[in-house]
Coordinates of C-alpha atoms and ligand atoms in Angstrom, one line a residue:
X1 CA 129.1 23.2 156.0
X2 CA 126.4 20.8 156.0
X3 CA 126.2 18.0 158.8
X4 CA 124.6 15.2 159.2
X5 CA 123.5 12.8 162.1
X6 CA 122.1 9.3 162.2
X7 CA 120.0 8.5 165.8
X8 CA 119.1 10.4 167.9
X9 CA 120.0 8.3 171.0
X10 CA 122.4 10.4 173.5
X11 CA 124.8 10.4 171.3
X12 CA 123.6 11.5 168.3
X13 CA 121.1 13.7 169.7
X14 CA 123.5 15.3 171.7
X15 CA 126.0 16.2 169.1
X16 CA 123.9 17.1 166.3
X17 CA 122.3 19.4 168.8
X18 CA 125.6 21.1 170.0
X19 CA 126.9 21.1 166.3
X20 CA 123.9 23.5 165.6
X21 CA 124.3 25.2 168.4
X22 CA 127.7 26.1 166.8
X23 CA 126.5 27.4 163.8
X24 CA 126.2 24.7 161.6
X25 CA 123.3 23.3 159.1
X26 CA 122.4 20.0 160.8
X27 CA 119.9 17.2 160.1
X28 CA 119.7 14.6 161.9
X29 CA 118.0 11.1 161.3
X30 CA 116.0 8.8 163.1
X31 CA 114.0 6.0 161.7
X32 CA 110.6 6.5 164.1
X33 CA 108.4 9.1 162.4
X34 CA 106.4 10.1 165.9
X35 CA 110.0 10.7 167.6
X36 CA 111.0 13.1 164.7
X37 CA 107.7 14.4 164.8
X38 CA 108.8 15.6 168.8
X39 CA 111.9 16.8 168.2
X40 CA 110.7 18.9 165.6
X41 CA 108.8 20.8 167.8
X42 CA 111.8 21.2 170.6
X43 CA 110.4 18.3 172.5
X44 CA 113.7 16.0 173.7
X45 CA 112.5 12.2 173.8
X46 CA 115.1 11.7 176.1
X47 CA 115.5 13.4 180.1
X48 CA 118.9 15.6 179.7
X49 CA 119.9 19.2 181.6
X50 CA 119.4 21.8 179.2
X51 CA 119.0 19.6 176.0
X52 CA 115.4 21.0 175.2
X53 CA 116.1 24.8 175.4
X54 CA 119.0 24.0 173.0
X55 CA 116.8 22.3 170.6
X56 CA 113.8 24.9 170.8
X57 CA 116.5 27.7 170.3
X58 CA 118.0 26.2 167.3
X59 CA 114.7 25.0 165.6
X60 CA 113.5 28.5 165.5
X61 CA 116.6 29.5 163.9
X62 CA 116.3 27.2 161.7
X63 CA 119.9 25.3 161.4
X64 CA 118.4 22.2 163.4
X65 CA 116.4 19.8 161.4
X66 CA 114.9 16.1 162.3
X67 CA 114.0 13.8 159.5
X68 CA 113.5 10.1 158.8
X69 CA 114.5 10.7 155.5
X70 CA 118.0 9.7 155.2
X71 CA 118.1 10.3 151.5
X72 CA 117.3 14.0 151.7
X73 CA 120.0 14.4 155.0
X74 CA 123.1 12.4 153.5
X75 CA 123.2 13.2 149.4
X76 CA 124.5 16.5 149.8
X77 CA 126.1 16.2 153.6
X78 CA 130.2 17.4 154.3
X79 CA 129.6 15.3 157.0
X80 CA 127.9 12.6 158.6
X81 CA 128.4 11.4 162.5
X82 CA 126.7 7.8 163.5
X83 CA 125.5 7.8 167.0
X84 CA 123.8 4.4 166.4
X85 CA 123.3 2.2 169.3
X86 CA 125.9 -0.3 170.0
X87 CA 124.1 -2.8 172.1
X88 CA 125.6 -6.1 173.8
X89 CA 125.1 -9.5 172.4
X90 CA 124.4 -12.4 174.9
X91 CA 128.1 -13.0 174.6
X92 CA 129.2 -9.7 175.5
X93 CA 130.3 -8.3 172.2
X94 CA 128.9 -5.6 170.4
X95 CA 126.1 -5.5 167.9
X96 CA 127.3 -3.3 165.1
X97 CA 123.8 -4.4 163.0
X98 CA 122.6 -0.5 163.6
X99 CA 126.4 1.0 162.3
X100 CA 125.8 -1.5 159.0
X101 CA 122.9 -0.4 158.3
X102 CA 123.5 3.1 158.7
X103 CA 127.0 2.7 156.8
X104 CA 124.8 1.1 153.4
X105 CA 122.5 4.2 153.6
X106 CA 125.4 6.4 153.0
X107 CA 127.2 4.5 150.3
X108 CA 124.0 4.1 148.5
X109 CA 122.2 7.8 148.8
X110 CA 126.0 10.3 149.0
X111 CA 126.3 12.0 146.0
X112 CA 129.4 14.3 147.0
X113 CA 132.3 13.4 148.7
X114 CA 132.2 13.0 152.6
X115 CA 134.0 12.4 155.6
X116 CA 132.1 9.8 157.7
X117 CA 132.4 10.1 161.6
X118 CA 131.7 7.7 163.7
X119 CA 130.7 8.4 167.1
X120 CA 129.6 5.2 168.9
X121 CA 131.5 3.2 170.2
X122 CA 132.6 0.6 168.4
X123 CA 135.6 -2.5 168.6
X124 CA 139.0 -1.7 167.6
X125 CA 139.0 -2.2 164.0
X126 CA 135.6 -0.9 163.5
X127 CA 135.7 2.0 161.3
X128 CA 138.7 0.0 158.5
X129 CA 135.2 -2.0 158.4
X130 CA 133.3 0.6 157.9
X131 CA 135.1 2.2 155.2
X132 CA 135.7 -1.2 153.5
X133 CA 132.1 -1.3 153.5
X134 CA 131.2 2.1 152.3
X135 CA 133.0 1.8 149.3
X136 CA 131.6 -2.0 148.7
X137 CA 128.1 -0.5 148.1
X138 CA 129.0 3.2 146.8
X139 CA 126.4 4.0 144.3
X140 CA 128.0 7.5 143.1
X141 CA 132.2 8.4 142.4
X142 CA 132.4 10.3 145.4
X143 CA 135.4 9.7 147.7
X144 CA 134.7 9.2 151.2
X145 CA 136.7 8.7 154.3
X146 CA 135.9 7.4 157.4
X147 CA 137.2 8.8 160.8
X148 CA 136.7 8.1 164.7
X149 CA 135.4 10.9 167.1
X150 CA 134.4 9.1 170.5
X151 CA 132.4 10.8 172.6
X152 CA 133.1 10.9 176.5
X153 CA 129.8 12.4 177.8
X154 CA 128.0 11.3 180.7
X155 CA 124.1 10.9 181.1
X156 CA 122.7 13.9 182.9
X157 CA 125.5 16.4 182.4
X158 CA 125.6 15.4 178.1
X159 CA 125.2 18.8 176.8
X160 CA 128.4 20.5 179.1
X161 CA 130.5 17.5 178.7
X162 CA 129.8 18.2 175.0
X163 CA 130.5 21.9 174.8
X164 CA 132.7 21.9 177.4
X165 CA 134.5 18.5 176.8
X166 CA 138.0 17.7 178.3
X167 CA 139.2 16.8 175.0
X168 CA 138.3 15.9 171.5
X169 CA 139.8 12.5 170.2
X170 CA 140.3 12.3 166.4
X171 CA 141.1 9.4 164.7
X172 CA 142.0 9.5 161.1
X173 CA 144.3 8.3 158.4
X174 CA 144.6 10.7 156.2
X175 CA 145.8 14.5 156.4
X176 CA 142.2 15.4 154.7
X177 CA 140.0 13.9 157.0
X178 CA 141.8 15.7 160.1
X179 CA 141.7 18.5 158.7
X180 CA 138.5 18.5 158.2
X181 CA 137.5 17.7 161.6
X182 CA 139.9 19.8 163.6
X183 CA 138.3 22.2 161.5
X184 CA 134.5 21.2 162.1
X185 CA 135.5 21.3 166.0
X186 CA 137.5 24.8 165.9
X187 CA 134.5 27.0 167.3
X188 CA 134.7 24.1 170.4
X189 CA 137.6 26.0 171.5
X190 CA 138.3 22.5 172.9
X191 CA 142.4 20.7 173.1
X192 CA 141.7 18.2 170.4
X193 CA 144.0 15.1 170.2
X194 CA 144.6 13.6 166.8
X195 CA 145.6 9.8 166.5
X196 CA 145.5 6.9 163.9
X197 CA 142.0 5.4 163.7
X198 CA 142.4 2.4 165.9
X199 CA 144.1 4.2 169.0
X200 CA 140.8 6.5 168.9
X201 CA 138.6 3.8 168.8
X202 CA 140.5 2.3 172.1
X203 CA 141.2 5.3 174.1
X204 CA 137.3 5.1 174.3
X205 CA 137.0 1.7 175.4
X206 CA 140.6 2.5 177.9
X207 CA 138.5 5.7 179.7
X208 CA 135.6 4.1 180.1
X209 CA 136.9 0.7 181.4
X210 CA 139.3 2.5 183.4
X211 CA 137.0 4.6 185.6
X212 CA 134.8 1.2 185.8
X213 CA 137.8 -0.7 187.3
X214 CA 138.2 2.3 189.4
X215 CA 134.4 2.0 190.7
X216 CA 135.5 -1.8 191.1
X217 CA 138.5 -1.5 193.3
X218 CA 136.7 1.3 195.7
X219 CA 133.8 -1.4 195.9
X220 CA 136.3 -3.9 196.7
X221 CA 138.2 -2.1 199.1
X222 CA 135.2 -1.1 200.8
X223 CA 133.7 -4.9 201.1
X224 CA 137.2 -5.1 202.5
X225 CA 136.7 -2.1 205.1
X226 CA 133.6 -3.8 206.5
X227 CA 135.5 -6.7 207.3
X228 CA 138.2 -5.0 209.0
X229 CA 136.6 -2.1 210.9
X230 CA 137.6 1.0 208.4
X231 CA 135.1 3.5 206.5
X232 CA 135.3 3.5 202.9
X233 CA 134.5 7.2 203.0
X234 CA 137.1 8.1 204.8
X235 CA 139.9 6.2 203.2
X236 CA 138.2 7.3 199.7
X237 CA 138.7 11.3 201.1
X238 CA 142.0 10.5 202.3
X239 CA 142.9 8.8 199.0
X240 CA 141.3 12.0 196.8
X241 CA 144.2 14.4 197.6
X242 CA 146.5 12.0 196.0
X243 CA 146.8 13.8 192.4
X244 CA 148.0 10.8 190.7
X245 CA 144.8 9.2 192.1
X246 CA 142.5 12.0 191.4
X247 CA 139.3 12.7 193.5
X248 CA 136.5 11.6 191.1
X249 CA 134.7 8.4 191.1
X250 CA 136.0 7.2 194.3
X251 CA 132.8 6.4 195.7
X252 CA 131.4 3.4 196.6
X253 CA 128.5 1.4 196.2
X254 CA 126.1 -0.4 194.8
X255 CA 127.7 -0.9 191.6
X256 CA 127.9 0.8 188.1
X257 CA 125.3 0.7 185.9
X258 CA 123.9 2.8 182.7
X259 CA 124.9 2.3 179.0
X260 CA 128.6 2.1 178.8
X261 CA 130.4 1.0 181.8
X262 CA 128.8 -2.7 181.7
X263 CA 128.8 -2.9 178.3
X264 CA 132.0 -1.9 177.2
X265 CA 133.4 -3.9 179.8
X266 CA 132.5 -6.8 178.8
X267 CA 133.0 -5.7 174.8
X268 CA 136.8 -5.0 176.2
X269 CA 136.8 -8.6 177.6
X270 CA 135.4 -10.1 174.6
X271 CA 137.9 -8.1 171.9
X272 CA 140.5 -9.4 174.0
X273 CA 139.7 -12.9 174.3
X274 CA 139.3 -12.7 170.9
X275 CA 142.9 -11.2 170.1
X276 CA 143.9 -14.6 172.3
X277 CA 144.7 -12.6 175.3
X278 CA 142.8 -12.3 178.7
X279 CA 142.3 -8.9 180.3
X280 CA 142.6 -10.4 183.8
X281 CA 142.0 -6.2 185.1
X282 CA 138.4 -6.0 183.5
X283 CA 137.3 -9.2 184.2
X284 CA 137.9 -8.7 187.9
X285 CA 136.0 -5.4 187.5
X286 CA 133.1 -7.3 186.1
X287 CA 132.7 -10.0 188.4
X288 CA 133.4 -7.6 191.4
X289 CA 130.5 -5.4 189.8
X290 CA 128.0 -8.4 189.1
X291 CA 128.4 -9.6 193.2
X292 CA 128.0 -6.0 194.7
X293 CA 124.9 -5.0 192.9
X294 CA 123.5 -7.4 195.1
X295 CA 125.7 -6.9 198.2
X296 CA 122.8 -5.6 200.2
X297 CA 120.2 -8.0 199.5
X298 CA 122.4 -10.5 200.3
X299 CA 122.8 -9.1 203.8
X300 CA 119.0 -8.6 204.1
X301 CA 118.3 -11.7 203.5
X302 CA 120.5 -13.3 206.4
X303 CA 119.4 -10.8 208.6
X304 CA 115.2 -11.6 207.4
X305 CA 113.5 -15.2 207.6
X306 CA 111.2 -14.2 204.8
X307 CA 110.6 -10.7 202.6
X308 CA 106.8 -12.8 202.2
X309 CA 104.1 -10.3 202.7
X310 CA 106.8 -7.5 203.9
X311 CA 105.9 -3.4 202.6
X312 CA 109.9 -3.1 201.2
X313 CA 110.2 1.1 200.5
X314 CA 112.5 1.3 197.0
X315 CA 114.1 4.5 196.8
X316 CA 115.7 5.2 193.4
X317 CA 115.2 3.1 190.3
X318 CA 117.7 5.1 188.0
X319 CA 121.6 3.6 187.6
X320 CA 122.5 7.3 189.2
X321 CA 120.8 10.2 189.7
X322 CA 119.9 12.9 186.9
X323 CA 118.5 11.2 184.1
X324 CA 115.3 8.8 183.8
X325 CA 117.7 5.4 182.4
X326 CA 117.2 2.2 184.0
X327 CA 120.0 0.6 181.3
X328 CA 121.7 -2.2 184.1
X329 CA 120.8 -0.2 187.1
X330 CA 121.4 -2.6 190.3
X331 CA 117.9 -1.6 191.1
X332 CA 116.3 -4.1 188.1
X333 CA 118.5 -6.9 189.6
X334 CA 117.1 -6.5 192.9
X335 CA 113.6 -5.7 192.6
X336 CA 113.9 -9.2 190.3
X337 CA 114.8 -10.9 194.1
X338 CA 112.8 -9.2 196.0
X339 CA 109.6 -10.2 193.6
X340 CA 110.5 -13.2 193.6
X341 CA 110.9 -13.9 197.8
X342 CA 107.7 -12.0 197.6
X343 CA 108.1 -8.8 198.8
X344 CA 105.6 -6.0 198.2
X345 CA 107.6 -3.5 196.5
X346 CA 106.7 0.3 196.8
X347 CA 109.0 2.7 194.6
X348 CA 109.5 6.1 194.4
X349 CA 111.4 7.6 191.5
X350 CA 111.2 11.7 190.6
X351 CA 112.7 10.4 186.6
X352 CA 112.2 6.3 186.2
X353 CA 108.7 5.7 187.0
X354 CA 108.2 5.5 183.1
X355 CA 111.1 3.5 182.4
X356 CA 110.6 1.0 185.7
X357 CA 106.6 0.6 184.7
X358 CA 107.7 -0.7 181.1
X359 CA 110.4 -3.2 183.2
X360 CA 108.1 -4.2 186.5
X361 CA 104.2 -3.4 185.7
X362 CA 102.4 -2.5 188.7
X363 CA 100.3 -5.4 190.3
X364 CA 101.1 -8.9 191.2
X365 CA 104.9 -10.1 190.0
X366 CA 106.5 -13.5 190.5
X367 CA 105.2 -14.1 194.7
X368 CA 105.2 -10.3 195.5
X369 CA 103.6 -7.5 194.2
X370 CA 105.1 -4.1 192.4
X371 CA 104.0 -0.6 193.5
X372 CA 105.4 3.0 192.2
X373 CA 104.4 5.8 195.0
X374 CA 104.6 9.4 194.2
X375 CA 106.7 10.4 197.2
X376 CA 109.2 8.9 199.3
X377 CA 106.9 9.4 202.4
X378 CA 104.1 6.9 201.1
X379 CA 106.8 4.9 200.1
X380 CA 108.2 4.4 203.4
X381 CA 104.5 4.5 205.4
X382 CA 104.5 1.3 207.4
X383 CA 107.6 -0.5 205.3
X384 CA 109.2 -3.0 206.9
X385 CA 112.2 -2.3 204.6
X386 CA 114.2 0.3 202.6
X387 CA 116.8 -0.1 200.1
X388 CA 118.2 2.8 198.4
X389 CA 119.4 2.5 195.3
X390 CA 119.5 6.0 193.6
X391 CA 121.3 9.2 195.0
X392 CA 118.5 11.9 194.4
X393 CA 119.1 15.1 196.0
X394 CA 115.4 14.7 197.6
X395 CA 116.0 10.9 199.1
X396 CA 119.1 12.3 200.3
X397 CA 117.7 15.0 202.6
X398 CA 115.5 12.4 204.1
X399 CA 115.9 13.1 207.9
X400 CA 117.3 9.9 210.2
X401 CA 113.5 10.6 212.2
X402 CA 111.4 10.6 208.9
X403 CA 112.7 7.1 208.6
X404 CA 112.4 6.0 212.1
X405 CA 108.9 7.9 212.1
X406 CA 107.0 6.5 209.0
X407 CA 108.7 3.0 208.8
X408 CA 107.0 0.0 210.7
X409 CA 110.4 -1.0 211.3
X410 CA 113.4 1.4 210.5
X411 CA 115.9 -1.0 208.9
X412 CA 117.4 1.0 205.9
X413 CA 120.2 -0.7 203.7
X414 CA 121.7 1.9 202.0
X415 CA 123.3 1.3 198.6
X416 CA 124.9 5.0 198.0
X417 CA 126.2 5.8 201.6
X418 CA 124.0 9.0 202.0
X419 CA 123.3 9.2 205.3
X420 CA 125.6 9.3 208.5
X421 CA 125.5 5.6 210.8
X422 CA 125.6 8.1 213.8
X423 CA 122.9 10.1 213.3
X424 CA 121.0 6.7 211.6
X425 CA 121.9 4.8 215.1
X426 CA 121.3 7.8 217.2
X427 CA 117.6 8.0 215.9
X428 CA 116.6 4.6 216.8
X429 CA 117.6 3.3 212.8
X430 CA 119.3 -0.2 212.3
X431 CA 121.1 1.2 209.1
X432 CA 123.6 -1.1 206.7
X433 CA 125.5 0.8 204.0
X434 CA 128.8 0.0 202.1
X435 CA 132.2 -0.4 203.7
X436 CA 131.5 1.8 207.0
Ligands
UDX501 C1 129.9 7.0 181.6 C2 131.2 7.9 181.5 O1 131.3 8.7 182.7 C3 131.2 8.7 180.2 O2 132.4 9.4 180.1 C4 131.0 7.8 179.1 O3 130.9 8.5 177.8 C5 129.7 7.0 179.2 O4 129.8 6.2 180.5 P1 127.4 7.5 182.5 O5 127.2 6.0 182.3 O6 126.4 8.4 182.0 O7 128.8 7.9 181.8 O8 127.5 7.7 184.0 P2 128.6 7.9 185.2 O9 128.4 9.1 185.9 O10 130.0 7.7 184.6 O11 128.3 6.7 186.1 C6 128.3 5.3 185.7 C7 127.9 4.4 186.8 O12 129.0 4.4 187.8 C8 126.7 4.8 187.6 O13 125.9 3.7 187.9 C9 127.2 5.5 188.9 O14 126.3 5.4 189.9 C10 128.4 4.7 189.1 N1 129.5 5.4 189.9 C11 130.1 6.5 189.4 C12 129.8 4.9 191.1 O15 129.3 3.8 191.6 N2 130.8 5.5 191.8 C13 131.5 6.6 191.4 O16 132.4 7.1 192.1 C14 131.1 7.1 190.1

């Protein structure tokens, strides 16, 4: 069976990978030549556990291929995902330009027939759209089909939550095309659930809108423990052995960020108010997001008379911790405040350096300036300030005294609750986290 996968973004990269990795003949697309050029030789252009190894191994055994030809990859192809990018317009819906384009490439180059996944995620309604347009431009008479197959993996951990997914969603409309698919995922080993098109293409936006509103209410609650002298830890650990809760993403903090969460939040919002109905749940989680990613600078800033001139130690750029993606991390928003009250900035990141340079360019920004360090100790030499913002293993084992030590002044607001208050107040540090 041949397969193939246009962009090689997380999505796309991910699963054409892992479908090789299974034993199939994949190729997958990308439209930048020097990217292709990379991944040809097993380098991964993006930061992901175990990604790279999978890629070298399957290269050499020649079943992974990278190509900007689409031609060559689609004519002839049993299958072919889209992990295109489904990035947010200004007014918070998505831009399917990347799936349209994509979805003319196929009609015009297949020359058998072909079941056409598609992977991103995409509006309810999507893929009837898809297909509609498909057969609009077809060039060849081929039948084609188009199904859903959302994809539920996190940055960081992509390639287990691929081959080791929960579940598989299908979403189809004819017996053919799930067929096909239950068949194309059998050596997953995986539970695969099989819907109509439409309920696959929401049971995305439902997951990932749900664990978002779950971030939101533990954020919520814990602005709320602050306020009445309880410790969001603590009621979060006391709340995890409730089954019906369950014990994941509990934790609160500085607010979600990365590619899906915000964006399909407000995608949710917008298909909604659309469909002439308000989704009173998600917009709560958005506005409760949009305040606390700036909770702590906030509190700084009544506690400061001016960041002007003051060293403020960053630690953590990345919206979480395993992967080198800035996308709506609560850091960008903050360094944006902290530039502009004219702080000097000095950030350490093991992964987003790259990323944060292309965002925030060392030197003189807005009143302050922007500096990257390449270890949390010459970050915090002499600062005035920290904020933390990331939950690296390595800026968690920072030691209550190596703050106290190296800091002019050891005021720490911490946006990921890493450290204990009592061992931060028994060392001498005046330390602010969220909801203890
Ligand atoms: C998420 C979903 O987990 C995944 O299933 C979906 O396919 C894509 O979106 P990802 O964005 O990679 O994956 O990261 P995730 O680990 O879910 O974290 C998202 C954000 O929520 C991060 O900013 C993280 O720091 C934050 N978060 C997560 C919390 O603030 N508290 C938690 O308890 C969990």
């Amino acid at each position: 069976m041949k397969i193939a996968v246009a962009g090689t973004g997380y999505v796309g990269l991910v699963a054409g990978v892992c479908f090789a990795e299974k034993g199939y003949d994949v190729t997958c697309v990308d439209v930048e030549e020097k990217k292709v050029e990379l991944m040809r030789k097993g380098i991964s252009p993006i930061y992901e556990d175990g990604l790279e190894a999978l890629m070298q191994k399957n290269n050499a055994a020649g079943t992974l291929h990278f190509t900007t030809d689409y031609t060559k990859a689609y004519k002839d192809a049993d299958a072919i995902f889209i992990g295109v990018g489904t990035p947010e317009m200004p007014d918070g819906s998505a831009n399917l330009s990347y799936i349209a384009t994509v979805s003319r490439q196929i009609a015009e180059t297949i020359e058998k027939d072909c079941l056409v996944v598609v992977k991103s995620t995409v509006p309810v309604g999507t893929n009837d759209k898809v297909e509609q347009f498909i057969k609009d431009f077809l060039v060849h008479d081929v039948k084609v089909e188009v199904a859903s197959n959302p994809e539920f993996l996190a940055q960081g951990t992509a390639v287990r939550d691929t081959l080791h997914a929960a579940r598989i969603i299908i979403g189809t409309e004819s017996k053919e095309a799930e067929a096909l698919l239950k068949k194309i995922y059998e050596p997953f080993g995986l539970p695969i659930v099989s819907v109509k098109r439409r309920s696959a293409e929401m049971i995305k936006y439902a997951c990932n809108d749900f664990l978002a509103l779950k971030i939101s209410y533990m954020n919520d609650i814990a602005n709320l423990c602050e306020l009445v002298g309880a410790d969001i830890t603590d009621v979060a650990r006391g709340m995890s052995y409730d089954e019906r809760i369950g014990a994941r993403f509990l934790n609160a903090g500085i607010g979600f960020g990365g590619s899906c969460f915000p964006k399909d939040t407000k995608a949710l919002k917008f298909l909604a108010r659309e469909h002439g109905y308000q989704l009173k749940t998600v917009e709560a989680c958005v506005d409760v997001n949009l305040k606390q990613k700036t909770r702590l600078f906030e509190k700084a800033k009544d506690r400061m008379i001016t960041f002007s001139g003051l060293k403020v130690a960053v630690l953590g750029l990345t919206f979480k911790a395993g992967t080198d993606d800035l996308r709506e991390a609560p850091s960008i928003d903050n360094l944006k405040l902290l530039l502009a009250a004219g702080a000097d900035v000095y950030a350490y990141d093991p992964e987003g350096e790259e990323r944060a340079r292309q965002l925030f360019p060392e030197g003189g920004l807005e009143a302050g300036t922007m500096n990257y360090t390449d270890s949390i100790e010459k970050a915090l030499d002499g600062a005035n300030i920290c904020f933390v913002f990331t939950e690296w293993p390595e800026i968690k084992e920072v030691k209550p005294e190596g703050f106290k030590e190296r800091m002019h002044t050891p005021l720490v607001y911490d946006g990921r609750n890493l450290y204990s208050p009592e061992k931060m107040k028994a060392a001498g540090v005046e330390y602010y986290s969220i909801g203890r």
